Short mmCIF file of C-alpha atoms in Angstrom, two decimals:
data_model
loop_
_atom_site.label_atom_id
_atom_site.label_comp_id
_atom_site.label_asym_id
_atom_site.label_seq_id
_atom_site.Cartn_x
_atom_site.Cartn_y
_atom_site.Cartn_z
CA MET A 106 0.25 0.04 0.23
CA PHE A 107 3.05 2.75 0.68
CA MET A 108 4.70 1.56 -2.03
CA PHE A 109 1.99 2.36 -4.01
CA VAL A 110 1.66 5.93 -2.44
CA ILE A 111 5.41 6.82 -2.91
CA PHE A 112 5.55 6.01 -5.97
CA ALA A 113 1.63 7.74 -7.52
CA ALA A 114 3.04 11.47 -5.56
CA VAL A 115 6.53 10.93 -6.83
CA LEU A 116 4.58 10.93 -10.56
CA VAL A 117 2.34 13.24 -9.36
CA LEU A 118 4.37 15.39 -8.88
CA MET A 119 7.37 15.21 -11.83
CA LEU A 120 4.50 15.26 -13.77
CA ILE A 121 2.93 18.39 -13.18
CA GLY A 122 6.39 20.38 -13.04
CA VAL A 123 8.12 19.25 -9.13
CA SER A 124 11.67 19.18 -9.30
CA THR A 125 13.16 16.14 -8.38
CA ALA A 126 14.68 16.88 -4.95
CA VAL A 127 11.31 18.51 -3.75
CA THR A 128 9.61 15.74 -5.06
CA MET A 129 10.95 12.97 -2.69
CA GLY A 130 11.24 15.13 -0.46
CA PHE A 131 7.39 16.16 0.36
CA ALA A 132 6.34 12.72 -1.06
CA SER A 133 8.82 11.12 1.40
CA ILE A 134 7.34 13.56 4.32
CA ALA A 135 4.17 12.40 2.95
CA THR A 136 4.20 8.90 3.45
CA PHE A 137 6.17 8.87 6.71
CA LEU A 138 3.29 11.06 8.46
CA PHE A 139 0.54 9.10 6.25
CA ALA A 140 1.70 5.60 7.99
CA GLY A 141 1.66 7.06 11.35
CA GLY A 142 5.45 8.37 11.90
CA ASP A 143 5.63 11.02 14.91
CA PRO A 144 6.06 14.43 14.06
CA VAL A 145 8.53 14.93 15.61
CA LYS A 146 10.95 13.06 14.38
CA LEU A 147 10.76 15.34 11.06
CA PHE A 148 12.88 17.17 13.29
CA LEU A 149 15.70 14.84 12.18
CA VAL A 150 15.35 15.05 7.71
CA PRO A 151 18.13 17.76 8.13
CA GLN A 152 20.92 15.57 9.65
CA ARG A 153 20.28 12.64 7.49
CA MET A 154 20.00 15.17 4.74
CA PHE A 155 23.34 15.98 5.55
CA ALA A 156 25.10 12.80 6.72
CA GLN A 157 23.49 11.12 2.93
CA VAL A 158 26.08 14.22 1.13
CA SER A 159 28.77 13.99 3.60
CA GLY A 160 30.59 10.76 2.49
CA ILE A 161 33.97 10.90 1.05
CA THR A 162 32.48 8.91 -2.03
CA LEU A 163 30.47 11.75 -3.39
CA MET A 164 33.03 14.22 -3.23
CA SER A 165 34.65 13.45 -6.67
CA ILE A 166 31.39 14.53 -8.58
CA PRO A 167 31.39 18.28 -8.20
CA PHE A 168 35.30 17.64 -9.66
CA PHE A 169 33.93 15.03 -12.63
CA LEU A 170 31.27 17.84 -13.15
CA LEU A 171 33.74 20.38 -13.30
CA MET A 172 36.10 18.76 -15.94
CA GLY A 173 33.06 18.44 -17.65
CA ASN A 174 32.61 22.07 -18.14
CA LEU A 175 36.12 23.06 -18.85
CA MET A 176 36.16 20.29 -21.90
CA SER A 177 33.32 22.33 -23.47
CA VAL A 178 35.38 25.08 -23.90
CA GLY A 179 38.59 24.16 -23.52
CA GLY A 180 38.70 22.45 -27.20
CA VAL A 181 38.90 18.35 -26.48
CA SER A 182 36.23 17.62 -28.10
CA GLN A 183 37.57 19.32 -31.29
CA SER A 184 40.61 17.43 -30.87
CA LEU A 185 38.85 14.61 -30.27
CA PHE A 186 36.52 14.83 -33.15
CA GLY A 187 38.85 15.55 -35.72
CA PHE A 188 41.09 12.66 -35.02
CA GLY A 189 38.25 10.35 -35.18
CA ARG A 190 37.38 11.63 -38.80
CA VAL A 191 40.29 11.21 -40.81
CA CYS A 192 40.80 7.60 -39.27
CA LEU A 193 37.70 6.55 -40.19
CA GLY A 194 35.76 8.93 -43.10
CA HIS A 195 36.61 6.87 -45.62
CA ARG A 196 34.72 3.93 -44.46
CA TRP A 197 31.14 3.13 -44.60
CA GLY A 198 29.43 5.19 -41.18
CA GLY A 199 33.11 6.81 -40.33
CA LEU A 200 31.75 10.34 -39.38
CA SER A 201 29.30 8.25 -36.86
CA ASN A 202 32.11 5.69 -36.09
CA ALA A 203 34.14 8.76 -35.14
CA ALA A 204 31.29 10.91 -33.09
CA ILE A 205 30.60 7.32 -31.36
CA VAL A 206 34.20 6.84 -30.85
CA ALA A 207 34.96 10.24 -29.72
CA CYS A 208 31.70 9.62 -27.11
CA VAL A 209 33.42 6.86 -25.76
CA VAL A 210 36.44 9.28 -25.20
CA MET A 211 34.90 11.37 -23.68
CA ALA A 212 32.41 9.19 -21.29
CA ALA A 213 35.57 8.41 -19.93
CA MET A 214 37.02 12.17 -18.78
CA SER A 215 33.36 13.22 -17.86
CA GLY A 216 30.69 10.77 -16.73
CA SER A 217 28.19 12.53 -17.87
CA ALA A 218 25.70 11.60 -20.64
CA ALA A 219 24.28 15.57 -21.95
CA ALA A 220 28.23 16.14 -21.52
CA CYS A 221 29.76 14.14 -24.05
CA ALA A 222 26.64 14.81 -26.44
CA ALA A 223 26.79 18.35 -25.99
CA GLY A 224 30.75 18.48 -26.57
CA ILE A 225 30.58 16.35 -29.69
CA GLY A 226 26.96 17.14 -30.92
CA MET A 227 28.20 20.65 -31.59
CA ILE A 228 31.52 19.51 -33.65
CA ALA A 229 30.31 16.91 -35.01
CA ILE A 230 26.60 17.80 -36.28
CA ALA A 231 27.93 20.23 -38.76
CA GLU A 232 30.63 18.16 -40.30
CA MET A 233 28.05 15.07 -40.81
CA SER A 234 25.44 16.96 -42.56
CA LYS A 235 27.83 18.68 -44.69
CA SER A 236 28.39 14.99 -45.98
CA GLY A 237 24.95 14.19 -46.57
CA TYR A 238 24.21 12.78 -43.31
CA GLY A 239 20.58 12.95 -42.90
CA ARG A 240 20.38 15.55 -39.51
CA PRO A 241 17.90 13.42 -37.38
CA PHE A 242 19.99 10.22 -37.30
CA SER A 243 23.13 12.17 -36.86
CA CYS A 244 21.65 13.82 -33.67
CA ALA A 245 20.57 10.21 -33.02
CA THR A 246 23.71 8.49 -33.05
CA ILE A 247 25.56 11.16 -31.28
CA ALA A 248 23.05 10.77 -28.51
CA ALA A 249 23.70 7.37 -27.96
CA GLY A 250 27.27 7.78 -28.12
CA GLY A 251 26.04 10.08 -24.82
CA ALA A 252 24.05 7.76 -23.28
CA LEU A 253 27.63 6.19 -22.91
CA GLY A 254 28.68 8.73 -20.48
CA PRO A 255 26.91 7.27 -17.05
CA ILE A 256 28.11 3.13 -18.06
CA ILE A 257 31.77 3.88 -18.99
CA PRO A 258 33.90 4.82 -16.33
CA PRO A 259 34.45 7.91 -14.31
CA SER A 260 30.53 7.59 -14.42
CA ILE A 261 28.74 9.31 -12.09
CA THR A 262 25.87 7.03 -12.02
CA LEU A 263 28.08 4.62 -10.66
CA ILE A 264 29.96 6.38 -7.88
CA LEU A 265 25.87 7.22 -6.85
CA TYR A 266 25.71 3.63 -6.57
CA ALA A 267 28.79 2.82 -4.87
CA GLY A 268 27.63 5.55 -2.35
CA LEU A 269 24.72 4.20 -1.71
CA THR A 270 25.44 0.52 -1.23
CA GLN A 271 29.34 0.80 0.06
CA THR A 272 31.03 -0.85 -2.38
CA SER A 273 34.09 -0.48 -4.14
CA VAL A 274 34.34 2.26 -6.39
CA ASN A 275 37.42 0.94 -8.72
CA ALA A 276 35.01 -2.45 -8.93
CA LEU A 277 32.22 -0.90 -10.35
CA PHE A 278 35.05 0.95 -12.77
CA ALA A 279 36.05 -1.35 -13.74
CA ALA A 280 33.27 -3.42 -13.94
CA GLY A 281 31.69 -0.90 -16.51
CA ALA A 282 34.80 -0.51 -18.50
CA VAL A 283 33.83 -4.39 -21.03
CA PRO A 284 30.08 -3.05 -21.28
CA GLY A 285 30.36 0.27 -22.11
CA LEU A 286 32.88 -0.61 -24.63
CA MET A 287 31.17 -3.79 -25.68
CA LEU A 288 28.37 -0.42 -26.55
CA GLY A 289 30.01 1.79 -28.17
CA ILE A 290 31.33 -1.52 -30.59
CA GLY A 291 27.82 -2.37 -30.81
CA PHE A 292 26.27 1.75 -31.93
CA MET A 293 29.26 1.56 -34.18
CA ALA A 294 28.46 -1.57 -36.54
CA TRP A 295 24.46 -0.41 -36.14
CA SER A 296 26.21 2.87 -37.57
CA SER A 297 27.98 1.66 -40.26
CA LEU A 298 24.49 -0.43 -41.59
CA MET A 299 22.10 2.39 -41.04
CA CYS A 300 24.51 4.14 -43.17
CA ALA A 301 25.52 1.77 -45.36
CA ARG A 302 21.52 1.52 -46.27
CA LYS A 303 20.84 5.06 -46.46
CA GLY A 304 24.06 5.68 -48.98
CA TYR A 305 25.10 8.10 -47.05
CA ALA A 306 28.44 9.15 -48.31
CA LYS A 307 32.28 8.26 -47.63
CA THR A 308 34.07 11.17 -46.67
CA THR A 309 37.83 10.67 -48.97
CA SER A 310 41.04 8.49 -47.71
CA VAL A 311 43.35 10.96 -46.38
CA PRO A 312 47.21 10.12 -45.89
CA MET A 313 49.11 8.75 -43.25
CA ARG A 314 50.77 11.79 -42.60
CA GLU A 315 47.30 13.96 -41.56
CA ARG A 316 46.39 10.82 -39.47
CA TRP A 317 49.70 11.88 -37.54
CA ILE A 318 49.03 15.15 -37.25
CA ALA A 319 45.56 14.72 -35.74
CA PHE A 320 46.86 11.93 -33.38
CA LYS A 321 49.76 14.88 -31.95
CA GLU A 322 46.28 17.07 -31.54
CA ALA A 323 44.49 14.44 -30.17
CA PHE A 324 47.09 13.33 -27.80
CA PHE A 325 46.86 14.73 -24.68
CA ALA A 326 43.09 14.89 -24.61
CA LEU A 327 43.25 10.91 -25.46
CA MET A 328 46.09 10.60 -22.07
CA THR A 329 42.98 12.31 -19.60
CA PRO A 330 40.87 8.76 -19.29
CA VAL A 331 44.94 7.22 -19.13
CA ILE A 332 45.30 8.93 -16.01
CA VAL A 333 42.05 9.15 -14.42
CA MET A 334 41.76 4.87 -14.92
CA GLY A 335 45.31 4.44 -14.71
CA GLY A 336 46.01 6.45 -11.44
CA MET A 337 43.18 5.23 -9.91
CA PHE A 338 43.76 1.15 -11.14
CA GLY A 339 46.79 1.98 -10.68
CA GLY A 340 46.46 2.87 -6.41
CA PHE A 341 48.27 5.98 -6.84
CA PHE A 342 44.95 7.78 -5.77
CA THR A 343 41.61 7.37 -4.97
CA ALA A 344 38.48 8.64 -7.14
CA THR A 345 38.05 11.97 -5.67
CA GLU A 346 41.16 12.54 -5.75
CA ALA A 347 41.64 11.28 -9.45
CA ALA A 348 38.61 13.36 -10.80
CA ALA A 349 40.68 16.56 -9.40
CA ILE A 350 44.06 15.88 -10.73
CA ALA A 351 41.89 15.47 -14.13
CA SER A 352 40.05 19.06 -14.06
CA LEU A 353 43.44 20.64 -13.27
CA TYR A 354 45.17 18.23 -16.56
CA VAL A 355 42.14 19.49 -18.60
CA MET A 356 42.41 23.49 -17.73
CA PHE A 357 45.99 23.13 -18.12
CA LEU A 358 45.55 21.75 -21.50
CA GLY A 359 42.62 24.62 -22.33
CA PHE A 360 44.81 27.78 -21.70
CA PHE A 361 48.26 26.02 -23.20
CA VAL A 362 47.73 23.47 -25.14
CA TYR A 363 44.62 24.02 -26.98
CA LYS A 364 44.39 27.81 -26.46
CA THR A 365 40.64 27.92 -26.36
CA LEU A 366 40.34 28.57 -22.61
CA HIS A 367 40.67 32.08 -21.05
CA VAL A 368 40.63 33.47 -17.54
CA LYS A 369 37.46 35.16 -18.09
CA ASP A 370 36.10 32.01 -18.21
CA LEU A 371 36.74 30.40 -15.40
CA PRO A 372 34.10 32.03 -13.15
CA GLY A 373 31.63 30.90 -15.32
CA ILE A 374 33.03 27.66 -15.45
CA PHE A 375 32.89 27.25 -11.53
CA TRP A 376 29.56 28.63 -11.45
CA ASP A 377 27.69 26.40 -13.63
CA THR A 378 29.37 23.67 -11.69
CA VAL A 379 28.26 24.91 -8.66
CA GLU A 380 24.77 24.82 -9.93
CA GLN A 381 25.45 21.30 -10.74
CA THR A 382 26.53 20.30 -7.95
CA ALA A 383 24.17 22.35 -6.06
CA LYS A 384 21.02 20.05 -8.17
CA VAL A 385 22.82 16.96 -7.66
CA MET A 386 22.98 16.76 -4.39
CA PHE A 387 19.86 18.35 -3.48
CA VAL A 388 18.74 15.24 -4.91
CA ILE A 389 20.76 12.68 -2.75
CA ALA A 390 20.64 14.77 0.18
CA THR A 391 16.48 14.20 0.24
CA ALA A 392 17.26 10.11 -0.74
CA GLY A 393 18.30 10.23 3.10
CA PHE A 394 15.35 10.58 4.19
CA PHE A 395 13.85 8.89 1.78
CA GLN A 396 15.35 5.92 2.46
CA TYR A 397 14.58 5.86 6.30
CA VAL A 398 10.75 6.03 5.00
CA LEU A 399 11.55 3.19 3.31
CA LEU A 400 12.79 1.37 6.10
CA TYR A 401 10.32 2.91 8.49
CA THR A 402 7.51 1.44 6.41
CA ARG A 403 9.07 -2.20 5.77
CA ILE A 404 8.52 -1.73 1.76
CA PRO A 405 11.99 -3.27 0.71
CA GLN A 406 11.40 -5.72 3.26
CA GLN A 407 8.11 -6.71 1.82
CA ALA A 408 8.93 -6.37 -1.32
CA ILE A 409 11.39 -9.12 -1.04
CA ALA A 410 9.41 -10.93 0.61
CA PHE A 411 6.98 -10.94 -2.41
CA ILE A 412 8.75 -11.76 -4.78
CA SER A 413 11.09 -14.43 -2.76
CA THR A 414 7.94 -16.17 -2.71
CA SER A 415 6.62 -15.95 -6.28
CA PHE A 416 9.94 -16.71 -7.97
CA ALA A 417 12.62 -19.63 -7.45
CA THR A 418 15.35 -17.81 -8.96
CA ILE A 419 16.83 -14.78 -9.77
CA ALA A 420 16.59 -15.09 -13.61
CA PRO A 421 12.87 -13.49 -14.00
CA VAL A 422 13.03 -10.99 -11.16
CA LEU A 423 16.73 -9.59 -13.30
CA LEU A 424 13.94 -8.77 -15.95
CA ILE A 425 11.71 -7.71 -14.22
CA ILE A 426 14.11 -5.15 -12.80
CA ILE A 427 15.56 -4.17 -16.92
CA ALA A 428 11.58 -3.64 -17.70
CA LEU A 429 10.59 -1.52 -14.06
CA LEU A 430 14.09 0.85 -14.65
CA VAL A 431 13.78 1.38 -19.00
CA LEU A 432 10.01 1.85 -18.35
CA MET A 433 10.18 4.34 -15.09
CA GLY A 434 13.12 5.86 -17.59
CA CYS A 435 11.09 7.35 -19.85
CA PHE A 436 9.07 9.65 -16.93
CA MET A 437 11.71 10.65 -14.53
CA GLU A 438 15.78 11.16 -14.39
CA GLY A 439 17.85 8.66 -13.90
CA THR A 440 19.46 9.83 -10.70
CA ALA A 441 16.06 9.84 -8.84
CA ILE A 442 15.19 6.28 -10.18
CA LEU A 443 17.91 5.17 -9.01
CA LEU A 444 17.80 6.95 -5.56
CA ILE A 445 14.66 5.57 -5.39
CA THR A 446 15.10 1.44 -6.07
CA VAL A 447 18.82 1.00 -5.06
CA PRO A 448 16.95 0.23 -1.23
CA ILE A 449 14.72 -1.65 -2.71
CA PHE A 450 16.81 -4.25 -6.04
CA VAL A 451 20.26 -4.41 -3.78
CA PRO A 452 18.33 -6.19 -0.95
CA LEU A 453 16.28 -8.25 -3.18
CA ALA A 454 19.37 -8.95 -5.02
CA LYS A 455 21.36 -9.89 -2.13
CA THR A 456 18.26 -12.77 -1.32
CA PHE A 457 18.95 -14.50 -4.17
CA GLY A 458 22.74 -13.98 -4.27
CA TYR A 459 23.37 -12.36 -6.83
CA ASP A 460 27.03 -9.78 -7.10
CA VAL A 461 26.05 -6.81 -6.21
CA ILE A 462 28.12 -4.74 -8.45
CA GLN A 463 27.56 -6.66 -11.35
CA LEU A 464 23.52 -4.93 -10.48
CA GLY A 465 25.01 -2.05 -10.38
CA VAL A 466 26.44 -2.46 -13.57
CA VAL A 467 23.37 -3.59 -15.08
CA MET A 468 20.88 -0.81 -13.48
CA CYS A 469 23.50 2.01 -14.58
CA ILE A 470 23.22 0.24 -18.52
CA ALA A 471 19.19 0.43 -17.72
CA LEU A 472 18.69 4.01 -16.49
CA ALA A 473 21.09 5.03 -19.66
CA ILE A 474 18.15 4.22 -22.01
CA GLY A 475 16.16 6.97 -20.46
CA VAL A 476 18.23 9.48 -21.68
CA LEU A 477 17.39 8.53 -25.62
CA THR A 478 13.24 7.31 -24.06
CA PRO A 479 10.97 10.34 -24.64
CA PRO A 480 9.34 12.33 -23.01
CA VAL A 481 12.13 12.84 -20.66
CA GLY A 482 15.01 11.77 -23.15
CA LEU A 483 17.63 14.38 -21.80
CA ASN A 484 20.22 13.44 -24.81
CA LEU A 485 17.13 13.89 -27.30
CA TYR A 486 16.41 17.75 -26.01
CA VAL A 487 19.87 18.44 -25.69
CA MET A 488 20.17 17.59 -29.59
CA SER A 489 17.22 19.06 -30.36
CA SER A 490 18.30 22.45 -28.90
CA ILE A 491 21.77 21.95 -30.69
CA THR A 492 20.09 21.45 -34.72
CA GLY A 493 16.38 22.49 -33.83
CA GLU A 494 15.44 19.38 -35.01
CA LYS A 495 12.27 18.10 -33.59
CA VAL A 496 12.51 15.60 -30.44
CA MET A 497 10.08 12.69 -31.86
CA ALA A 498 11.97 13.04 -34.94
CA ILE A 499 15.30 11.69 -33.69
CA ALA A 500 13.36 9.24 -31.00
CA LYS A 501 12.19 7.73 -33.98
CA GLU A 502 16.87 7.34 -35.62
CA ALA A 503 17.38 5.92 -32.07
CA VAL A 504 15.38 3.46 -31.17
CA GLY A 505 17.97 0.75 -32.70
CA TYR A 506 20.30 1.95 -29.84
CA VAL A 507 17.88 1.27 -27.66
CA LEU A 508 16.94 -2.01 -28.57
CA ILE A 509 21.05 -2.61 -28.85
CA MET A 510 21.06 -0.96 -25.12
CA VAL A 511 18.18 -3.18 -24.21
CA LEU A 512 19.98 -6.20 -25.28
CA ALA A 513 22.66 -5.34 -23.12
CA ALA A 514 21.66 -4.71 -20.31
CA ILE A 515 20.22 -8.41 -20.59
CA ALA A 516 23.52 -9.86 -21.49
CA VAL A 517 25.06 -8.05 -18.54
CA ALA A 518 22.49 -9.32 -15.97
CA PHE A 519 23.20 -13.42 -17.36
CA ILE A 520 26.78 -13.26 -18.33
CA PRO A 521 28.79 -12.25 -15.12
CA GLU A 522 32.08 -12.34 -16.84
CA LEU A 523 31.45 -9.41 -19.19
CA SER A 524 31.09 -7.11 -15.75
CA LEU A 525 33.19 -9.13 -13.41
CA GLY A 526 36.10 -10.23 -15.37
CA LEU A 527 37.54 -7.26 -15.46
CA ALA A 528 36.79 -6.13 -11.56
CA ARG A 529 37.85 -9.59 -10.81
CA LEU A 530 41.72 -9.72 -12.38
CA VAL A 531 42.51 -5.26 -11.23
CA ASN A 532 40.69 -6.44 -7.13
#
C-alpha cells in the first residue's frame, strides 16, 4: 500500500513540473506521516540529508562535473572528433563512428551523458551534415554515444551507486568498462549498417601524415582517461583525487595546449559547476530521508518477501528490474530512479545471492536508456536544442540504439564475466 502511495505521489508531482529533489522530499514526508510516523522525528530530516551527502565517495562528483564543463570550452571535443574523422571517415558510417569514438573518450573523462552529447554534437553535426548525413540520424547517433557517459568509467551514476551501497568505486568502474566498450562497438556497427542502407557518402581517405598530425593534436586529450583510470587502478589515488587531478589537467590543456580557455571563462565555468553540484547533491540529500521512510514502512522487506516467494530463481526478477528501470526512465530522471530503487533492488538481489557489483552495472545500463526515450529523454532534448530538429524525429532514429542497450543490459545481467571479469582481474 505504502509503495503505491510513494510512487503515485512521485509521479504526480514530477508530471506537474516539480523538481526531483522537492518531489522526493514532499513524497517522503507525506508517506512518513501517512504511515503514522511521529511528526517530531521530522526534525531529524536535515541531519539525515547532511549525512547522505557527507561521504568521501560523493566528493568526486563536483570535480567530474567541473572537468566536463572545462572540456566543453577547452578544445578537447574538437580534437577528439578530428582524430576520429581522419581515421574512420573513409569507411561506411565513418563520421558517425568517429562521433561515437569521440563520445567514448569523452565518457571516460566526464561521466555525464549530456556533457558527451553536447560536447561532440556541436562539432560533429556540422561535419556530418556536409557529408549528406540525415540530421535526425546524426542527432540520434550522437545522443546514443552520449548515453555511454553514465556507463563507461568514471561514471557519476556508478559513483552514486557506490555511495548508496557502500561498495568499491574502483570495482564498479572496472565492471562498467567492458560493457561500455561493448556498447560503443555495437553502436558503431549499427550506424555503419544504417549508413550503408541509406547511402550516406564516405569522406576521402587521408594520407598517414594527416592522421599523424591529428593524433598529435588529440594526444593530450586522449591521455585524460589514461590518467584517471590508470591512476585509480594503479592505486596512486582515489576516485576523488583522480577527478581533481583530471580537472587540473583539462584546465592545463585548455590554457596552454589548445589555447581556447581564458581566465575570463573560469568564473562562468565554476558557477555552472556549483549550480550543477547543488542540484545533484540536493537530490541525493533528500534521498537520505527517503531511505529512512522506506525502512520505516518496511517496503523493501515486503517487496523482498513477496518476490522471493513468487520466484524460485533470480532470472525473472532481473528481467522485471530491467523492464521497470527502462519504463521509469521514460518519465523520470535517472538519478531519482536510482535513489528510489536501490534500497529495494539491492537487498532483493542479495536474497538470491546475486552480485551487487554486477547489479550496479545492469542498473546503470538500463537507466542510461532513459536519455534516449521520450518524453524525458535528456539527450534527445540536448541534440534538439543544438540542431533545431524535432525530438520525436530524433527518437525515431534512436530506436535501434535503444534495442542494442536493452540487449546489452540483459547480456550483462546473465553473463557475469562481461562485468565481473575485469573487476576481478583488477582487484
